[in-house]
PDB file of C-alpha atoms and ligand atoms in Angstrom:
ATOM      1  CA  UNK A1302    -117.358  69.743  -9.709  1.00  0.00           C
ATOM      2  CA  UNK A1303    -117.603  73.283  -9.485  1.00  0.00           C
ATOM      3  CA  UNK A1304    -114.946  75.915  -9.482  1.00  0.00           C
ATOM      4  CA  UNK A1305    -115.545  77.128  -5.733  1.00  0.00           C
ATOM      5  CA  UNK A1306    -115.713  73.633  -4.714  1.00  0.00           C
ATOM      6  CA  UNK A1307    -112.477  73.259  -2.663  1.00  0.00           C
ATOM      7  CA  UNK A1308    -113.616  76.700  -1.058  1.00  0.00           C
ATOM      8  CA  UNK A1309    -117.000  75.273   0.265  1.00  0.00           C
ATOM      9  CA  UNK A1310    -115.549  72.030   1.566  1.00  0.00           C
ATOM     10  CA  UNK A1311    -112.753  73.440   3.112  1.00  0.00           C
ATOM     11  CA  UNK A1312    -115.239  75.826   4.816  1.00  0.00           C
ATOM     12  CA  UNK A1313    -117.473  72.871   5.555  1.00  0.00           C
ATOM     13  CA  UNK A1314    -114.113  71.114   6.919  1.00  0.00           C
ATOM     14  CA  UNK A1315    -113.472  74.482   9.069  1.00  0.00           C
ATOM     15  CA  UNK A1316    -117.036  74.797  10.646  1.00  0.00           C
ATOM     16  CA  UNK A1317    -116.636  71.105  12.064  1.00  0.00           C
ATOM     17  CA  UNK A1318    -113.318  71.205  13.276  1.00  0.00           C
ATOM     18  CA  UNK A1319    -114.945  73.188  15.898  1.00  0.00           C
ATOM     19  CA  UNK A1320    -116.751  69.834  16.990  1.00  0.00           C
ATOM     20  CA  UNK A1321    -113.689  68.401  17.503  1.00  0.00           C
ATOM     21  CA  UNK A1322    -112.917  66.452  20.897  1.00  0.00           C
ATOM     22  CA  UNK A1323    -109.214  66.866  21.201  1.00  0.00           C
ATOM     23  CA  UNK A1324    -108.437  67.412  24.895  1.00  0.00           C
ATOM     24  CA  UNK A1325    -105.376  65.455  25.141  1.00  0.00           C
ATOM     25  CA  UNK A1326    -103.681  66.608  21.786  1.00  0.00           C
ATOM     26  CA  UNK A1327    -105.394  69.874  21.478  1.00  0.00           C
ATOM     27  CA  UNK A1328    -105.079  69.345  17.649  1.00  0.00           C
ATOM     28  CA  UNK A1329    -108.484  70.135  15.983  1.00  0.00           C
ATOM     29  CA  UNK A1330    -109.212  68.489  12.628  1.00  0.00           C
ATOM     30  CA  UNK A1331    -111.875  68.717  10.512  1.00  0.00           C
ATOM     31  CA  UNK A1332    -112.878  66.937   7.273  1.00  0.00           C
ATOM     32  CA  UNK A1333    -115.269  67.168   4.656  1.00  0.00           C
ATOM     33  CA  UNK A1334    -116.206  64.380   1.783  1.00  0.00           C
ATOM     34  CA  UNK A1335    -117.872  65.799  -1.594  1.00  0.00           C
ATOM     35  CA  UNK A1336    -120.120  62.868  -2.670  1.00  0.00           C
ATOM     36  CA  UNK A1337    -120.490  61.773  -6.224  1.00  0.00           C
ATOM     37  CA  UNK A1338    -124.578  63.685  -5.916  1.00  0.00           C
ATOM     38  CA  UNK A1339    -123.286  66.364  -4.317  1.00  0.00           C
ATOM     39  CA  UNK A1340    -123.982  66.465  -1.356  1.00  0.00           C
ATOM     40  CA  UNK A1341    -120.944  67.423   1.701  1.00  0.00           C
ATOM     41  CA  UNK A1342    -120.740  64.744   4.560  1.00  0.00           C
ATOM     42  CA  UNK A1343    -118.514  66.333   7.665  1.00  0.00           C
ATOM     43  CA  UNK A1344    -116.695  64.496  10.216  1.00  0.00           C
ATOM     44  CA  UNK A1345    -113.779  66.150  13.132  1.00  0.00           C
ATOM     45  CA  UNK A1346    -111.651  63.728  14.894  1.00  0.00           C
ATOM     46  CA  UNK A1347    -112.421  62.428  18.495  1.00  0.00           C
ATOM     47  CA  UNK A1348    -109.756  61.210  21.167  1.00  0.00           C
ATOM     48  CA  UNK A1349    -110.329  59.075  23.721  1.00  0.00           C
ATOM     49  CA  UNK A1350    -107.906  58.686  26.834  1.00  0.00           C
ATOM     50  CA  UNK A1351    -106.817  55.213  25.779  1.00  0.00           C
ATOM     51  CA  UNK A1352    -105.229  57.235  22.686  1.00  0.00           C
ATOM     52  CA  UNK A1353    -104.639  54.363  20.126  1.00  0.00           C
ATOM     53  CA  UNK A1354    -108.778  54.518  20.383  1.00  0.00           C
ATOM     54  CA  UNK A1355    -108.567  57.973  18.662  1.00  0.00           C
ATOM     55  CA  UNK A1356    -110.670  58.269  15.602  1.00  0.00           C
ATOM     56  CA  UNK A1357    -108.818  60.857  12.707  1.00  0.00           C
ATOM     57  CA  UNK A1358    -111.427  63.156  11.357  1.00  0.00           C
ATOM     58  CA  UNK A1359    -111.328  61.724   7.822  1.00  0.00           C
ATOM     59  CA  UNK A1360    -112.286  58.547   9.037  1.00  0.00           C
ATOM     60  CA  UNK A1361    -115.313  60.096  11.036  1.00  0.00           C
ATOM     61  CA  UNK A1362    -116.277  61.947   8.042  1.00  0.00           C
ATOM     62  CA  UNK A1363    -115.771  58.264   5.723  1.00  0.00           C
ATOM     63  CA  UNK A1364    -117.509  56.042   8.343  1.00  0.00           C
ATOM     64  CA  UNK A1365    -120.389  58.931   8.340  1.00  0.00           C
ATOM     65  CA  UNK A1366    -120.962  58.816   4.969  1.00  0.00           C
ATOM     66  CA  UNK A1367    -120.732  55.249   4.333  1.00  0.00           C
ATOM     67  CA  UNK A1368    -123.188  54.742   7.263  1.00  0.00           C
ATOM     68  CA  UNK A1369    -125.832  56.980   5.282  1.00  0.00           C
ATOM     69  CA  UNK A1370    -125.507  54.849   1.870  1.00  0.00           C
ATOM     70  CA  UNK A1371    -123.132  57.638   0.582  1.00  0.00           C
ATOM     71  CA  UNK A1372    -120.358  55.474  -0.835  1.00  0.00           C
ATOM     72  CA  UNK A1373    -118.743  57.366  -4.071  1.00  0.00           C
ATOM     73  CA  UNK A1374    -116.336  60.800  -3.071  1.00  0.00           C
ATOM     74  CA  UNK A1375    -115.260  63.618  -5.384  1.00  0.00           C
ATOM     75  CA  UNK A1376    -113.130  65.030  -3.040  1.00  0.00           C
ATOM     76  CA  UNK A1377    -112.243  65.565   0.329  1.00  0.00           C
ATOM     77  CA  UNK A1378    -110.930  68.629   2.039  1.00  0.00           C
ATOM     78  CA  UNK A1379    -108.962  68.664   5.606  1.00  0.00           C
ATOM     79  CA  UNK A1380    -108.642  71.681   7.680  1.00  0.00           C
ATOM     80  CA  UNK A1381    -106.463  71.889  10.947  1.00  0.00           C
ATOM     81  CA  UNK A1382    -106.482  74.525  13.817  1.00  0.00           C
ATOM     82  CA  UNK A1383    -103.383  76.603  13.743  1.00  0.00           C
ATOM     83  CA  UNK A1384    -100.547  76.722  11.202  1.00  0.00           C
ATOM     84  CA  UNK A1385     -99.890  73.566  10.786  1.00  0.00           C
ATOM     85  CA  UNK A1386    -101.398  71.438   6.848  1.00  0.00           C
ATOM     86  CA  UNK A1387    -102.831  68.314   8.424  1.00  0.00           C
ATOM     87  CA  UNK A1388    -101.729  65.538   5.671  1.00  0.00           C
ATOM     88  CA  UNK A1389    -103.899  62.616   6.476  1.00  0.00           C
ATOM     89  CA  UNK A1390    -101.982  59.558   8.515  1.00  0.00           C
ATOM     90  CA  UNK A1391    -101.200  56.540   6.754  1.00  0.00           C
ATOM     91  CA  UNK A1392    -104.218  54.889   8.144  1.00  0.00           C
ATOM     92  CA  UNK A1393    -106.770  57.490   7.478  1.00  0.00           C
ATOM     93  CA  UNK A1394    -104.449  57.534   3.218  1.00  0.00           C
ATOM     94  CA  UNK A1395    -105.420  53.281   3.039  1.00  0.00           C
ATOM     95  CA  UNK A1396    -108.987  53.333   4.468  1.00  0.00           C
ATOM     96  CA  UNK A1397    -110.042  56.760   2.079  1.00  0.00           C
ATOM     97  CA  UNK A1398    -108.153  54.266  -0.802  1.00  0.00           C
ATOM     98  CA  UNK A1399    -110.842  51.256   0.072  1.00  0.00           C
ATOM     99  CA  UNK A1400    -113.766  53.538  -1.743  1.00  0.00           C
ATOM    100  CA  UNK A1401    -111.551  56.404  -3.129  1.00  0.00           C
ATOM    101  CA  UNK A1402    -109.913  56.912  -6.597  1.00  0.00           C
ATOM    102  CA  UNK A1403    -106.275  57.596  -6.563  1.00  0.00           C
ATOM    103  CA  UNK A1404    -107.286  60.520  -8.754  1.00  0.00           C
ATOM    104  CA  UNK A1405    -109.670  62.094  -6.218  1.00  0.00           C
ATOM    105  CA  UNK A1406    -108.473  65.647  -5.314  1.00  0.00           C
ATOM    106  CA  UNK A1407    -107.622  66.186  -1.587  1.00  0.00           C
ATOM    107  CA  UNK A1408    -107.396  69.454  -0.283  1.00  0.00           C
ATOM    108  CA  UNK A1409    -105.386  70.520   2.732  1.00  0.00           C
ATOM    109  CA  UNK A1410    -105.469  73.791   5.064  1.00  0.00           C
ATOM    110  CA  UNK A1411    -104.685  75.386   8.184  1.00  0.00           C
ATOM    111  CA  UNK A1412    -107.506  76.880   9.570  1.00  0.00           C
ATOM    112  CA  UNK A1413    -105.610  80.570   9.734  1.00  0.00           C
ATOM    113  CA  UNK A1414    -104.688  80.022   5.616  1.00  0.00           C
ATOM    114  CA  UNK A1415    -107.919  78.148   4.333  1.00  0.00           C
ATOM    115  CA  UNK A1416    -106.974  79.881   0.743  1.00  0.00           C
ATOM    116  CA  UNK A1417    -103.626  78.654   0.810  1.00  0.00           C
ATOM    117  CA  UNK A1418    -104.959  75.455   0.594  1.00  0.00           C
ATOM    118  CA  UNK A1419    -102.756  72.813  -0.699  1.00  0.00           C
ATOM    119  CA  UNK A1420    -104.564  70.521  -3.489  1.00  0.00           C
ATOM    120  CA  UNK A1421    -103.135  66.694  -4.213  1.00  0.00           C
ATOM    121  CA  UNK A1422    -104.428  63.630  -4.541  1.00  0.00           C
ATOM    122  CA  UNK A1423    -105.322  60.214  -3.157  1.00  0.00           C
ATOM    123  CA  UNK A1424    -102.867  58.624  -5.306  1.00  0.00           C
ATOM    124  CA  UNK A1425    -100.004  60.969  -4.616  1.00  0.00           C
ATOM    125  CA  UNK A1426    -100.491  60.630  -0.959  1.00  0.00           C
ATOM    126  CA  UNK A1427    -100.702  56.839  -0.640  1.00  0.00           C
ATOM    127  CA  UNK A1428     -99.096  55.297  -4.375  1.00  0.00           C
ATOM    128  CA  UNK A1429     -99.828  51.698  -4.775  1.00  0.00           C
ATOM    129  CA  UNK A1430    -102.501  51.115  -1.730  1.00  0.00           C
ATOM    130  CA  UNK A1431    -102.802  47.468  -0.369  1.00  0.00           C
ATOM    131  CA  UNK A1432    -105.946  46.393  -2.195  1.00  0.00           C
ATOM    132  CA  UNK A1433    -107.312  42.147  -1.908  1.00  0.00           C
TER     133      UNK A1433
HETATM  134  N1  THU B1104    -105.616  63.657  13.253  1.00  0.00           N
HETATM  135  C1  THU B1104    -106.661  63.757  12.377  1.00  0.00           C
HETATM  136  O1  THU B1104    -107.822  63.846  12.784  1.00  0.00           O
HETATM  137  N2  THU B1104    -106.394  63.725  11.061  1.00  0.00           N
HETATM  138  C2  THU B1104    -105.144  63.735  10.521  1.00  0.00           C
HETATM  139  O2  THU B1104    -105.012  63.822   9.319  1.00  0.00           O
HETATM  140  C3  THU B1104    -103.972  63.603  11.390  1.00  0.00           C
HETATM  141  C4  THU B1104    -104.237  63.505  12.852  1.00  0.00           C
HETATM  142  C5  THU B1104    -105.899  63.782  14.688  1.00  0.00           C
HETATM  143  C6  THU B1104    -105.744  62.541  15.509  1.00  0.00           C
HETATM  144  C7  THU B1104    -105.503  63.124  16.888  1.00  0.00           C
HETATM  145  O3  THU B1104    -106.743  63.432  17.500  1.00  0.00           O
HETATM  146  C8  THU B1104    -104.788  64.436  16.617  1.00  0.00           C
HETATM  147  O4  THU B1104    -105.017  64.736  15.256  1.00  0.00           O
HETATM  148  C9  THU B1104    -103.295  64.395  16.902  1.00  0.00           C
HETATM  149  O5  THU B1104    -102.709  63.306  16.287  1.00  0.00           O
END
């Protein structure tokens, strides 16, 4: 992985947070998944007004990629409008574990602070994921 890696996917994360469809929250999140060739597979979340139908925008971005034969990540980066770090929920943490390393780097932002991005990983977020 390159050095300005977390730079371009958190910029790739920023530019599709703007897809976002967030009416009822007004959060905006955007995600983007560095694949083992390289390539950067996007995804922002969408709500729905039966809310427990939401979709988080890591999962958008996972489902994306997986649905395009993309299956191995290097990293993912998160961006969120305003101030706020969006850690991924605990549901987004176990499905990015089902084809994610606990090593892989995750990168977190605000969209007014993308270089005070905060880096972790999968592991740290979600230790010992459920696995069959
Ligand atoms: N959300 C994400 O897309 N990713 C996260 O990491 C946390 C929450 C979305 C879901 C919902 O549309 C909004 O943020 C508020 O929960």
């Amino acid at each position: 992985m390159s050095e300005n890696s977390p730079k371009k996917l958190l910029e790739a994360a920023a530019r599709v947070m703007e897809n976002a469809y967030a009416p009822y929250s007004k959060f905006r999140v955007g995600s983007a998944l560095l694949t083992d060739d390289g390539a950067i597979v996007t995804g922002c979340n969408v709500e729905n007004s039966s809310f427990g139908l939401t979709n988080c925008a890591e999962r958008t971005a996972l489902f994306a990629a997986i649905a395009s034969g993309k299956t191995k990540f290097q990293a993912i980066a998160i961006v969120a409008d305003g101030d706020q770090k969006p850690y991924p929920c605990g549901a987004c943490r176990q499905v990015l574990a089902e084809f994610c390393s606990p090593k892989m780097p995750v990168y977190v932002a605000s969209r007014g602070e993308l270089d005070a991005f905060e880096s972790t990983t999968l592991g740290n977020l979600l230790p010992k994921a459920f696995r069959l």
